[in-house]
PDB file of C-alpha atoms and ligand atoms in Angstrom:
ATOM      1  CA  MET A  94      72.854-120.483 136.860  1.00 53.00           C
ATOM      2  CA  LEU A  95      70.160-118.344 138.407  1.00 53.00           C
ATOM      3  CA  ARG A  96      72.038-115.221 137.314  1.00 60.00           C
ATOM      4  CA  SER A  97      72.334-116.274 133.671  1.00 67.00           C
ATOM      5  CA  ARG A  98      68.619-117.097 133.583  1.00 67.00           C
ATOM      6  CA  PHE A  99      67.879-113.647 134.923  1.00 60.00           C
ATOM      7  CA  VAL A 100      70.111-112.090 132.202  1.00 60.00           C
ATOM      8  CA  ARG A 101      68.347-114.121 129.477  1.00 70.00           C
ATOM      9  CA  GLN A 102      64.913-113.065 130.747  1.00 72.00           C
ATOM     10  CA  SER A 103      65.975-109.425 130.957  1.00 67.00           C
ATOM     11  CA  LEU A 104      67.370-109.569 127.429  1.00 65.00           C
ATOM     12  CA  PHE A 105      64.134-111.134 126.173  1.00 62.00           C
ATOM     13  CA  ILE A 106      62.009-108.416 127.838  1.00 64.00           C
ATOM     14  CA  PHE A 107      64.335-105.738 126.442  1.00 63.00           C
ATOM     15  CA  CYS A 108      64.004-107.145 122.918  1.00 51.00           C
ATOM     16  CA  LEU A 109      60.220-107.304 123.249  1.00 58.00           C
ATOM     17  CA  PHE A 110      60.187-103.691 124.430  1.00 58.00           C
ATOM     18  CA  MET A 111      62.399-102.585 121.516  1.00 61.00           C
ATOM     19  CA  ALA A 112      60.231-104.406 118.953  1.00 58.00           C
ATOM     20  CA  ALA A 113      57.103-102.751 120.393  1.00 57.00           C
ATOM     21  CA  ALA A 114      58.808 -99.350 120.279  1.00 56.00           C
ATOM     22  CA  VAL A 115      59.779 -99.843 116.594  1.00 51.00           C
ATOM     23  CA  LEU A 116      56.237-100.945 115.692  1.00 50.00           C
ATOM     24  CA  PHE A 117      54.796 -97.954 117.535  1.00 52.00           C
ATOM     25  CA  ALA A 118      57.171 -95.536 115.748  1.00 51.00           C
ATOM     26  CA  GLN A 119      56.280 -97.060 112.356  1.00 50.00           C
ATOM     27  CA  ALA A 120      52.568 -96.757 113.068  1.00 48.00           C
ATOM     28  CA  ALA A 121      53.002 -93.118 114.153  1.00 52.00           C
ATOM     29  CA  ALA A 122      54.988 -92.301 111.008  1.00 51.00           C
ATOM     30  CA  SER A 123      52.408 -93.849 108.713  1.00 48.00           C
ATOM     31  CA  ALA A 124      49.518 -92.008 110.416  1.00 63.00           C
ATOM     32  CA  GLU A 125      49.134 -89.361 107.706  1.00 79.00           C
ATOM     33  CA  TYR A 126      49.486 -85.701 108.421  1.00 95.00           C
ATOM     34  CA  GLU A 127      46.115 -84.082 107.750  1.00 97.00           C
ATOM     35  CA  PRO A 128      46.230 -80.461 106.604  1.00 98.00           C
ATOM     36  CA  MET A 129      43.372 -78.151 107.549  1.00 98.00           C
ATOM     37  CA  VAL A 130      41.842 -75.744 105.046  1.00 98.00           C
ATOM     38  CA  GLY A 131      42.787 -72.239 106.186  1.00 98.00           C
ATOM     39  CA  GLN A 132      45.884 -73.333 108.077  1.00 98.00           C
ATOM     40  CA  ALA A 133      48.623 -70.717 108.233  1.00 98.00           C
ATOM     41  CA  GLY A 134      51.279 -70.624 105.527  1.00 98.00           C
ATOM     42  CA  LYS A 135      54.304 -68.367 105.294  1.00 98.00           C
ATOM     43  CA  ASP A 136      52.653 -65.659 103.167  1.00 98.00           C
ATOM     44  CA  VAL A 137      49.322 -67.279 102.266  1.00 98.00           C
ATOM     45  CA  VAL A 138      47.071 -69.730 104.107  1.00 98.00           C
ATOM     46  CA  TRP A 139      46.407 -73.122 102.569  1.00 98.00           C
ATOM     47  CA  VAL A 140      43.182 -73.346 100.599  1.00 98.00           C
ATOM     48  CA  PRO A 141      43.233 -76.024  97.911  1.00 98.00           C
ATOM     49  CA  THR A 142      42.206 -75.352  94.315  1.00 98.00           C
ATOM     50  CA  SER A 143      39.191 -77.485  93.463  1.00 98.00           C
ATOM     51  CA  PRO A 144      40.154 -80.473  91.263  1.00 98.00           C
ATOM     52  CA  ALA A 145      37.773 -79.193  88.552  1.00 98.00           C
ATOM     53  CA  LEU A 146      39.608 -75.853  88.407  1.00 98.00           C
ATOM     54  CA  VAL A 147      43.034 -77.547  88.477  1.00 98.00           C
ATOM     55  CA  GLU A 148      42.057 -79.347  85.255  1.00 98.00           C
ATOM     56  CA  LYS A 149      40.731 -76.089  83.746  1.00 98.00           C
ATOM     57  CA  MET A 150      43.936 -74.253  84.686  1.00 98.00           C
ATOM     58  CA  LEU A 151      46.119 -76.844  82.953  1.00 98.00           C
ATOM     59  CA  ASP A 152      43.788 -76.761  79.927  1.00 98.00           C
ATOM     60  CA  LEU A 153      43.903 -72.951  79.867  1.00 98.00           C
ATOM     61  CA  ALA A 154      47.721 -73.071  79.745  1.00 98.00           C
ATOM     62  CA  LYS A 155      47.482 -75.773  77.031  1.00 98.00           C
ATOM     63  CA  VAL A 156      49.904 -77.912  79.047  1.00 98.00           C
ATOM     64  CA  THR A 157      51.565 -80.691  77.033  1.00 98.00           C
ATOM     65  CA  PRO A 158      54.159 -83.335  77.976  1.00 98.00           C
ATOM     66  CA  GLN A 159      56.815 -80.968  76.547  1.00 98.00           C
ATOM     67  CA  ASP A 160      56.099 -78.403  79.290  1.00 98.00           C
ATOM     68  CA  TYR A 161      57.663 -77.900  82.674  1.00 98.00           C
ATOM     69  CA  VAL A 162      55.024 -76.760  85.162  1.00 99.00           C
ATOM     70  CA  ILE A 163      55.991 -75.074  88.439  1.00 99.00           C
ATOM     71  CA  ASP A 164      53.332 -74.459  91.097  1.00 99.00           C
ATOM     72  CA  LEU A 165      54.278 -71.605  93.432  1.00 99.00           C
ATOM     73  CA  GLY A 166      52.995 -72.529  96.898  1.00 98.00           C
ATOM     74  CA  SER A 167      52.058 -76.073  95.946  1.00 98.00           C
ATOM     75  CA  GLY A 168      50.044 -77.013  99.054  1.00 98.00           C
ATOM     76  CA  ASP A 169      49.149 -80.714  99.008  1.00 98.00           C
ATOM     77  CA  GLY A 170      50.679 -81.067  95.521  1.00 98.00           C
ATOM     78  CA  ARG A 171      47.437 -81.508  93.608  1.00 98.00           C
ATOM     79  CA  THR A 172      48.297 -79.255  90.632  1.00 98.00           C
ATOM     80  CA  VAL A 173      51.768 -80.769  90.248  1.00 99.00           C
ATOM     81  CA  ILE A 174      50.411 -84.317  90.497  1.00 99.00           C
ATOM     82  CA  THR A 175      47.583 -83.609  88.028  1.00 98.00           C
ATOM     83  CA  ALA A 176      50.095 -82.163  85.535  1.00 98.00           C
ATOM     84  CA  ALA A 177      52.394 -85.159  86.048  1.00 98.00           C
ATOM     85  CA  LYS A 178      49.473 -87.489  85.365  1.00 98.00           C
ATOM     86  CA  ARG A 179      49.183 -85.743  81.981  1.00 98.00           C
ATOM     87  CA  GLY A 180      52.775 -86.798  81.308  1.00 98.00           C
ATOM     88  CA  THR A 181      54.265 -83.369  82.080  1.00 98.00           C
ATOM     89  CA  ARG A 182      57.271 -82.726  84.309  1.00 98.00           C
ATOM     90  CA  ALA A 183      56.021 -80.654  87.198  1.00 99.00           C
ATOM     91  CA  HIS A 184      57.532 -79.169  90.342  1.00 98.00           C
ATOM     92  CA  GLY A 185      55.997 -77.728  93.494  1.00 99.00           C
ATOM     93  CA  ILE A 186      57.584 -75.070  95.678  1.00 99.00           C
ATOM     94  CA  GLU A 187      56.046 -75.157  99.146  1.00 98.00           C
ATOM     95  CA  TYR A 188      57.249 -73.631 102.417  1.00 98.00           C
ATOM     96  CA  ASN A 189      55.485 -76.044 104.785  1.00 98.00           C
ATOM     97  CA  PRO A 190      57.636 -79.209 105.143  1.00 98.00           C
ATOM     98  CA  ASP A 191      54.642 -81.341 106.209  1.00 98.00           C
ATOM     99  CA  MET A 192      52.813 -80.367 103.016  1.00 98.00           C
ATOM    100  CA  VAL A 193      55.913 -81.234 100.985  1.00 98.00           C
ATOM    101  CA  ALA A 194      56.106 -84.682 102.619  1.00 98.00           C
ATOM    102  CA  LEU A 195      52.352 -85.157 102.079  1.00 98.00           C
ATOM    103  CA  SER A 196      52.721 -84.179  98.396  1.00 98.00           C
ATOM    104  CA  LYS A 197      55.589 -86.621  97.884  1.00 98.00           C
ATOM    105  CA  ARG A 198      53.547 -89.449  99.407  1.00 98.00           C
ATOM    106  CA  ALA A 199      50.558 -88.517  97.223  1.00 98.00           C
ATOM    107  CA  ALA A 200      52.749 -88.455  94.089  1.00 98.00           C
ATOM    108  CA  ALA A 201      54.121 -91.895  94.980  1.00 98.00           C
ATOM    109  CA  LYS A 202      50.590 -93.241  95.529  1.00 98.00           C
ATOM    110  CA  GLU A 203      49.589 -91.919  92.089  1.00 98.00           C
ATOM    111  CA  GLY A 204      52.715 -93.461  90.543  1.00 98.00           C
ATOM    112  CA  VAL A 205      54.103 -90.134  89.288  1.00 98.00           C
ATOM    113  CA  SER A 206      57.111 -89.571  91.581  1.00 98.00           C
ATOM    114  CA  GLY A 207      59.345 -89.568  88.493  1.00 98.00           C
ATOM    115  CA  LYS A 208      57.535 -86.558  86.989  1.00 98.00           C
ATOM    116  CA  ALA A 209      56.272 -84.745  90.098  1.00 98.00           C
ATOM    117  CA  THR A 210      58.920 -83.222  92.350  1.00 98.00           C
ATOM    118  CA  PHE A 211      58.608 -80.963  95.368  1.00 98.00           C
ATOM    119  CA  ALA A 212      60.941 -78.617  97.214  1.00 98.00           C
ATOM    120  CA  LYS A 213      60.560 -77.184 100.681  1.00 98.00           C
ATOM    121  CA  ALA A 214      61.407 -73.580  99.840  1.00 98.00           C
ATOM    122  CA  ASP A 215      60.267 -69.974  99.939  1.00 98.00           C
ATOM    123  CA  LEU A 216      58.812 -69.054  96.554  1.00 98.00           C
ATOM    124  CA  PHE A 217      60.375 -65.597  96.851  1.00 98.00           C
ATOM    125  CA  GLU A 218      63.826 -67.139  97.084  1.00 98.00           C
ATOM    126  CA  SER A 219      63.321 -69.790  94.417  1.00 98.00           C
ATOM    127  CA  ASP A 220      64.428 -69.856  90.808  1.00 98.00           C
ATOM    128  CA  PHE A 221      61.468 -70.677  88.586  1.00 98.00           C
ATOM    129  CA  SER A 222      63.003 -69.404  85.352  1.00 98.00           C
ATOM    130  CA  GLN A 223      63.028 -72.875  83.757  1.00 98.00           C
ATOM    131  CA  ALA A 224      59.226 -73.195  83.890  1.00 98.00           C
ATOM    132  CA  THR A 225      57.230 -73.015  80.684  1.00 98.00           C
ATOM    133  CA  VAL A 226      54.035 -72.850  82.764  1.00 99.00           C
ATOM    134  CA  ILE A 227      53.622 -71.274  86.216  1.00 98.00           C
ATOM    135  CA  THR A 228      50.524 -72.055  88.255  1.00 99.00           C
ATOM    136  CA  MET A 229      49.609 -70.278  91.454  1.00 98.00           C
ATOM    137  CA  PHE A 230      46.888 -69.603  93.989  1.00 98.00           C
ATOM    138  CA  LEU A 231      48.374 -66.877  96.140  1.00 98.00           C
ATOM    139  CA  LEU A 232      47.066 -63.346  96.820  1.00 98.00           C
ATOM    140  CA  PRO A 233      46.790 -60.124  94.761  1.00 98.00           C
ATOM    141  CA  ASP A 234      49.665 -58.368  96.573  1.00 98.00           C
ATOM    142  CA  ILE A 235      51.902 -61.439  96.240  1.00 98.00           C
ATOM    143  CA  ASN A 236      51.130 -61.659  92.514  1.00 98.00           C
ATOM    144  CA  LEU A 237      52.148 -57.998  92.229  1.00 98.00           C
ATOM    145  CA  LYS A 238      55.374 -58.650  94.136  1.00 98.00           C
ATOM    146  CA  LEU A 239      56.166 -61.537  91.775  1.00 98.00           C
ATOM    147  CA  ARG A 240      55.152 -59.621  88.636  1.00 98.00           C
ATOM    148  CA  PRO A 241      58.559 -58.077  87.746  1.00 98.00           C
ATOM    149  CA  LYS A 242      60.235 -61.496  87.994  1.00 98.00           C
ATOM    150  CA  ILE A 243      57.417 -63.059  85.947  1.00 98.00           C
ATOM    151  CA  LEU A 244      57.713 -60.392  83.229  1.00 98.00           C
ATOM    152  CA  ASP A 245      61.412 -61.267  82.924  1.00 98.00           C
ATOM    153  CA  LEU A 246      60.649 -64.933  82.211  1.00 98.00           C
ATOM    154  CA  LYS A 247      61.148 -66.286  78.709  1.00 98.00           C
ATOM    155  CA  PRO A 248      58.555 -64.751  76.330  1.00 98.00           C
ATOM    156  CA  GLY A 249      55.732 -67.211  75.845  1.00 98.00           C
ATOM    157  CA  THR A 250      55.825 -68.578  79.412  1.00 98.00           C
ATOM    158  CA  ARG A 251      52.204 -69.109  80.499  1.00 98.00           C
ATOM    159  CA  ILE A 252      51.094 -67.960  83.932  1.00 99.00           C
ATOM    160  CA  VAL A 253      47.837 -69.275  85.379  1.00 98.00           C
ATOM    161  CA  SER A 254      46.453 -67.910  88.624  1.00 98.00           C
ATOM    162  CA  ASN A 255      43.481 -69.146  90.589  1.00 98.00           C
ATOM    163  CA  SER A 256      41.228 -66.170  91.412  1.00 98.00           C
ATOM    164  CA  PHE A 257      43.823 -63.426  91.820  1.00 98.00           C
ATOM    165  CA  THR A 258      44.914 -60.990  89.130  1.00 98.00           C
ATOM    166  CA  MET A 259      48.106 -59.102  88.263  1.00 98.00           C
ATOM    167  CA  GLY A 260      47.006 -55.501  88.770  1.00 98.00           C
ATOM    168  CA  GLU A 261      46.996 -53.488  85.517  1.00 98.00           C
ATOM    169  CA  TRP A 262      48.454 -56.416  83.566  1.00 98.00           C
ATOM    170  CA  THR A 263      45.140 -57.652  82.201  1.00 98.00           C
ATOM    171  CA  ALA A 264      44.710 -61.363  81.627  1.00 98.00           C
ATOM    172  CA  ASP A 265      44.939 -62.747  78.087  1.00 98.00           C
ATOM    173  CA  GLN A 266      42.184 -65.258  78.906  1.00 98.00           C
ATOM    174  CA  THR A 267      39.857 -66.185  81.765  1.00 98.00           C
ATOM    175  CA  VAL A 268      38.061 -69.424  82.506  1.00 98.00           C
ATOM    176  CA  SER A 269      35.647 -70.615  85.197  1.00 98.00           C
ATOM    177  CA  ALA A 270      34.811 -74.051  86.504  1.00 97.00           C
ATOM    178  CA  SER A 271      31.052 -74.142  86.934  1.00 89.00           C
ATOM    179  CA  GLU A 272      30.669 -77.818  87.745  1.00 92.00           C
ATOM    180  CA  GLY A 273      32.394 -79.417  90.722  1.00 91.00           C
ATOM    181  CA  CYS A 274      33.646 -76.114  92.123  1.00 96.00           C
ATOM    182  CA  THR A 275      31.977 -74.026  94.813  1.00 96.00           C
ATOM    183  CA  SER A 276      34.541 -71.349  95.686  1.00 97.00           C
ATOM    184  CA  TYR A 277      37.596 -69.838  93.988  1.00 98.00           C
ATOM    185  CA  CYS A 278      36.417 -71.110  90.607  1.00 98.00           C
ATOM    186  CA  THR A 279      37.940 -68.600  88.165  1.00 98.00           C
ATOM    187  CA  ALA A 280      41.407 -68.777  86.655  1.00 98.00           C
ATOM    188  CA  TYR A 281      43.379 -66.178  84.679  1.00 98.00           C
ATOM    189  CA  LEU A 282      46.012 -66.718  82.007  1.00 98.00           C
ATOM    190  CA  TRP A 283      48.828 -64.356  81.050  1.00 98.00           C
ATOM    191  CA  ILE A 284      51.405 -65.016  78.359  1.00 98.00           C
ATOM    192  CA  VAL A 285      54.736 -63.355  79.121  1.00 98.00           C
ATOM    193  CA  PRO A 286      55.226 -60.848  76.286  1.00 98.00           C
ATOM    194  CA  ALA A 287      58.551 -60.264  74.527  1.00 98.00           C
ATOM    195  CA  LYS A 288      59.940 -56.795  75.113  1.00 98.00           C
ATOM    196  CA  ALA A 289      59.201 -54.862  71.930  1.00 98.00           C
ATOM    197  CA  GLU A 290      59.169 -51.256  73.108  1.00 98.00           C
ATOM    198  CA  GLY A 291      61.429 -48.860  71.191  1.00 97.00           C
ATOM    199  CA  SER A 292      62.370 -47.822  67.686  1.00 98.00           C
ATOM    200  CA  TRP A 293      62.656 -50.378  64.923  1.00 98.00           C
ATOM    201  CA  ARG A 294      64.144 -49.812  61.489  1.00 97.00           C
ATOM    202  CA  LEU A 295      62.375 -51.363  58.491  1.00 96.00           C
ATOM    203  CA  PRO A 296      63.849 -51.323  54.988  1.00 93.00           C
ATOM    204  CA  GLN A 297      61.091 -48.887  54.029  1.00 88.00           C
ATOM    205  CA  GLY A 298      60.787 -46.812  57.234  1.00 94.00           C
ATOM    206  CA  GLU A 299      60.604 -46.756  61.008  1.00 97.00           C
ATOM    207  CA  LEU A 300      58.315 -48.371  63.567  1.00 98.00           C
ATOM    208  CA  ASN A 301      58.031 -46.778  67.008  1.00 98.00           C
ATOM    209  CA  LEU A 302      56.466 -48.907  69.729  1.00 98.00           C
ATOM    210  CA  THR A 303      55.288 -48.129  73.237  1.00 98.00           C
ATOM    211  CA  GLN A 304      54.501 -51.220  75.300  1.00 98.00           C
ATOM    212  CA  THR A 305      52.305 -51.657  78.368  1.00 98.00           C
ATOM    213  CA  PHE A 306      52.566 -55.351  79.276  1.00 98.00           C
ATOM    214  CA  GLN A 307      51.173 -57.137  76.180  1.00 98.00           C
ATOM    215  CA  MET A 308      49.523 -54.027  74.694  1.00 98.00           C
ATOM    216  CA  LEU A 309      51.298 -51.947  72.059  1.00 98.00           C
ATOM    217  CA  SER A 310      50.749 -48.507  70.577  1.00 98.00           C
ATOM    218  CA  GLY A 311      52.886 -46.401  68.293  1.00 98.00           C
ATOM    219  CA  THR A 312      53.494 -45.263  64.746  1.00 98.00           C
ATOM    220  CA  LEU A 313      54.842 -46.508  61.437  1.00 98.00           C
ATOM    221  CA  THR A 314      56.656 -43.994  59.255  1.00 97.00           C
ATOM    222  CA  THR A 315      57.081 -44.842  55.570  1.00 94.00           C
ATOM    223  CA  GLY A 316      57.819 -42.554  52.641  1.00 90.00           C
ATOM    224  CA  GLY A 317      57.802 -39.506  54.936  1.00 91.00           C
ATOM    225  CA  ALA A 318      54.230 -40.240  56.187  1.00 96.00           C
ATOM    226  CA  THR A 319      53.539 -41.270  59.775  1.00 97.00           C
ATOM    227  CA  ALA A 320      50.455 -43.332  60.693  1.00 98.00           C
ATOM    228  CA  LYS A 321      49.247 -44.628  64.039  1.00 98.00           C
ATOM    229  CA  ILE A 322      49.187 -48.388  64.437  1.00 98.00           C
ATOM    230  CA  SER A 323      46.082 -50.074  65.847  1.00 98.00           C
ATOM    231  CA  ASN A 324      44.987 -53.511  67.072  1.00 98.00           C
ATOM    232  CA  ALA A 325      48.565 -53.890  68.299  1.00 98.00           C
ATOM    233  CA  LYS A 326      49.441 -56.641  70.740  1.00 98.00           C
ATOM    234  CA  MET A 327      52.129 -59.087  71.821  1.00 98.00           C
ATOM    235  CA  SER A 328      51.381 -62.709  72.626  1.00 98.00           C
ATOM    236  CA  GLY A 329      54.630 -64.183  73.863  1.00 98.00           C
ATOM    237  CA  ASP A 330      57.110 -63.454  71.067  1.00 98.00           C
ATOM    238  CA  ARG A 331      54.339 -62.934  68.497  1.00 98.00           C
ATOM    239  CA  ILE A 332      53.529 -59.392  67.421  1.00 98.00           C
ATOM    240  CA  ARG A 333      50.559 -58.091  65.497  1.00 98.00           C
ATOM    241  CA  PHE A 334      49.423 -54.625  64.469  1.00 98.00           C
ATOM    242  CA  SER A 335      47.442 -52.930  61.720  1.00 98.00           C
ATOM    243  CA  VAL A 336      48.252 -49.755  59.898  1.00 97.00           C
ATOM    244  CA  GLY A 337      46.894 -48.137  56.729  1.00 93.00           C
ATOM    245  CA  GLY A 338      44.717 -51.156  55.912  1.00 95.00           C
ATOM    246  CA  ALA A 339      47.625 -53.597  56.242  1.00 97.00           C
ATOM    247  CA  GLN A 340      47.847 -56.309  58.903  1.00 98.00           C
ATOM    248  CA  TYR A 341      51.326 -57.082  60.199  1.00 98.00           C
ATOM    249  CA  THR A 342      52.061 -60.303  62.078  1.00 98.00           C
ATOM    250  CA  GLY A 343      55.455 -61.643  63.061  1.00 98.00           C
ATOM    251  CA  ARG A 344      57.836 -62.751  65.761  1.00 98.00           C
ATOM    252  CA  VAL A 345      60.192 -60.711  67.903  1.00 98.00           C
ATOM    253  CA  ASN A 346      63.565 -62.258  68.591  1.00 97.00           C
ATOM    254  CA  GLY A 347      65.687 -59.908  70.711  1.00 94.00           C
ATOM    255  CA  GLY A 348      66.889 -57.191  68.353  1.00 96.00           C
ATOM    256  CA  SER A 349      65.019 -58.298  65.252  1.00 98.00           C
ATOM    257  CA  MET A 350      61.504 -59.112  64.153  1.00 98.00           C
ATOM    258  CA  GLU A 351      60.057 -60.560  61.000  1.00 98.00           C
ATOM    259  CA  GLY A 352      56.802 -61.848  59.612  1.00 98.00           C
ATOM    260  CA  THR A 353      54.215 -61.265  56.944  1.00 98.00           C
ATOM    261  CA  VAL A 354      52.066 -58.284  56.048  1.00 97.00           C
ATOM    262  CA  LYS A 355      48.674 -58.676  54.374  1.00 98.00           C
ATOM    263  CA  SER A 356      47.129 -55.805  52.428  1.00 96.00           C
ATOM    264  CA  SER A 357      44.990 -55.246  49.351  1.00 96.00           C
ATOM    265  CA  ASP A 358      48.248 -55.704  47.361  1.00 93.00           C
ATOM    266  CA  GLY A 359      48.579 -59.282  48.661  1.00 98.00           C
ATOM    267  CA  THR A 360      50.887 -60.868  51.226  1.00 98.00           C
ATOM    268  CA  ARG A 361      54.597 -60.140  51.560  1.00 97.00           C
ATOM    269  CA  LYS A 362      57.355 -60.584  54.104  1.00 97.00           C
ATOM    270  CA  TRP A 363      58.541 -57.789  56.396  1.00 97.00           C
ATOM    271  CA  SER A 364      61.370 -57.456  58.880  1.00 98.00           C
ATOM    272  CA  ALA A 365      62.779 -54.864  61.247  1.00 98.00           C
ATOM    273  CA  THR A 366      65.822 -54.428  63.444  1.00 98.00           C
ATOM    274  CA  ARG A 367      65.995 -52.591  66.709  1.00 97.00           C
ATOM    275  CA  ASP A 368      67.377 -49.097  66.509  1.00 92.00           C
ATOM    276  CA  GLY A 369      70.038 -48.470  69.154  1.00 75.00           C
ATOM    277  CA  LYS A 370      70.202 -50.224  72.496  1.00 52.00           C
ATOM    278  CA  MET A 371      67.540 -52.600  73.823  1.00 47.00           C
TER     279      MET A 371
HETATM  280  C1  SAM B 459      46.145 -70.995  98.712  1.00 67.56           C
HETATM  281  S1  SAM B 459      47.312 -72.320  98.917  1.00 67.56           S
HETATM  282  C2  SAM B 459      47.377 -73.013  97.275  1.00 67.56           C
HETATM  283  C3  SAM B 459      47.873 -74.427  97.248  1.00 67.56           C
HETATM  284  C4  SAM B 459      47.960 -75.062  95.855  1.00 67.56           C
HETATM  285  N1  SAM B 459      48.727 -74.267  94.935  1.00 67.56           N
HETATM  286  C5  SAM B 459      46.574 -75.249  95.283  1.00 67.56           C
HETATM  287  O1  SAM B 459      46.222 -74.501  94.359  1.00 67.56           O
HETATM  288  O2  SAM B 459      45.844 -76.121  95.763  1.00 67.56           O
HETATM  289  C6  SAM B 459      48.850 -71.422  99.079  1.00 67.56           C
HETATM  290  C7  SAM B 459      50.037 -72.290  99.477  1.00 67.56           C
HETATM  291  O3  SAM B 459      51.209 -71.474  99.459  1.00 67.56           O
HETATM  292  C8  SAM B 459      52.063 -71.851 100.532  1.00 67.56           C
HETATM  293  N2  SAM B 459      52.951 -70.712 100.791  1.00 67.56           N
HETATM  294  C9  SAM B 459      52.636 -69.549 101.425  1.00 67.56           C
HETATM  295  N3  SAM B 459      53.685 -68.718 101.417  1.00 67.56           N
HETATM  296  C10 SAM B 459      54.695 -69.365 100.779  1.00 67.56           C
HETATM  297  C11 SAM B 459      56.038 -69.025 100.450  1.00 67.56           C
HETATM  298  N4  SAM B 459      56.566 -67.832 100.766  1.00 67.56           N
HETATM  299  N5  SAM B 459      56.789 -69.934  99.797  1.00 67.56           N
HETATM  300  C12 SAM B 459      56.268 -71.148  99.463  1.00 67.56           C
HETATM  301  N6  SAM B 459      55.009 -71.525  99.741  1.00 67.56           N
HETATM  302  C13 SAM B 459      54.237 -70.647 100.390  1.00 67.56           C
HETATM  303  C14 SAM B 459      51.094 -72.186 101.654  1.00 67.56           C
HETATM  304  O4  SAM B 459      51.708 -73.011 102.619  1.00 67.56           O
HETATM  305  C15 SAM B 459      49.971 -72.874 100.888  1.00 67.56           C
HETATM  306  O5  SAM B 459      50.159 -74.258 100.829  1.00 67.56           O
END
C-alpha cells in the first residue's frame, strides 16, 4: 500500500519535471536568435542593406512578379522577403544556418513563406542560373570571383550590388538612397550582355565586332567600303550601333541577329548571321 503510494508520487513528480523541461525547451527555442551587425560570415561579415536601399535595388532591377530573384549571401532575408512581398518568387543563399532559420521565421511572420525560400549553402557552390535577378552585398574581390559565372548567365539577367562594383565591367545604372539610409547607400545595376563578339555576315556585307562586357567596337563593310561603328552597346540581348549616319538596333539570338536600321532613306529591316564558330 505504502509502496504503491510512493510509486504514484514518484510518477507524479517525474511527470511534473518532464512538463517543466518541455516548457523550458519551448521557451528557449522561441527566444529569437539575434544577429549582430559585423558578425563573421564565411567570406563576408553580416551588414544588412538598409530597407530604403533594398527597395531601390528592386526598383533598379525593375523586379516584377514574373521574376525570380536570388540574393547571394541573404543575411536575415530582408531582400528576399521584400521581393516576395512584391509578389515575386525569391530565394536566399546564406551560409549561416542561424540566419537561414531567422529568415524563414521572418518570411512566415510576413506571410510570404510560399514565395520566399532560403537555403543554407555556400554561394560559390550554388547554382543560381535560374535567376532573372541577382542581388548581392558582398565585397569587390568576391564580385570579381563571381563575375565569370555571372557573365555566363542568360543574357538580360539583371545583377544589382549594394556598394561594390565589378572591376572593369562598368555598371549600366547606379542609384542611391538618400533618405532612410546612412551607410552603404549606393547600388549598381549590370545587365548580362549577349555574346556578340566576332564576324557577322549581312546580305550586303560584313560586321566585325569586338566586345568588352557590354561595350562594342568594330567595323561594317558594305560595297567594298569599311566604316567604324560608333555608339555601340549591348543591353542583354539587344544590340545597337551607328555607322555612316544609320542607326542599327536589334536582338542577338545565338548565331543570328536582326532588327531595324534607321537612316535618311527611312527605316528598314536588317539581319546577320554569325560567320564560323561562336
Ligand atoms: C554584407 S551581408 C549582406 C546580407 C544581405 N544580402 C543584405 O543585403 O542585407 C553578407 C552575407 O553573406 C553571407 N555569406 C558570407 N559568405 C558566404 C558564402 N560563401 N556563402 C553564402 N553566404 C555567405 C554572410 O553570412 C552575410 O549574411
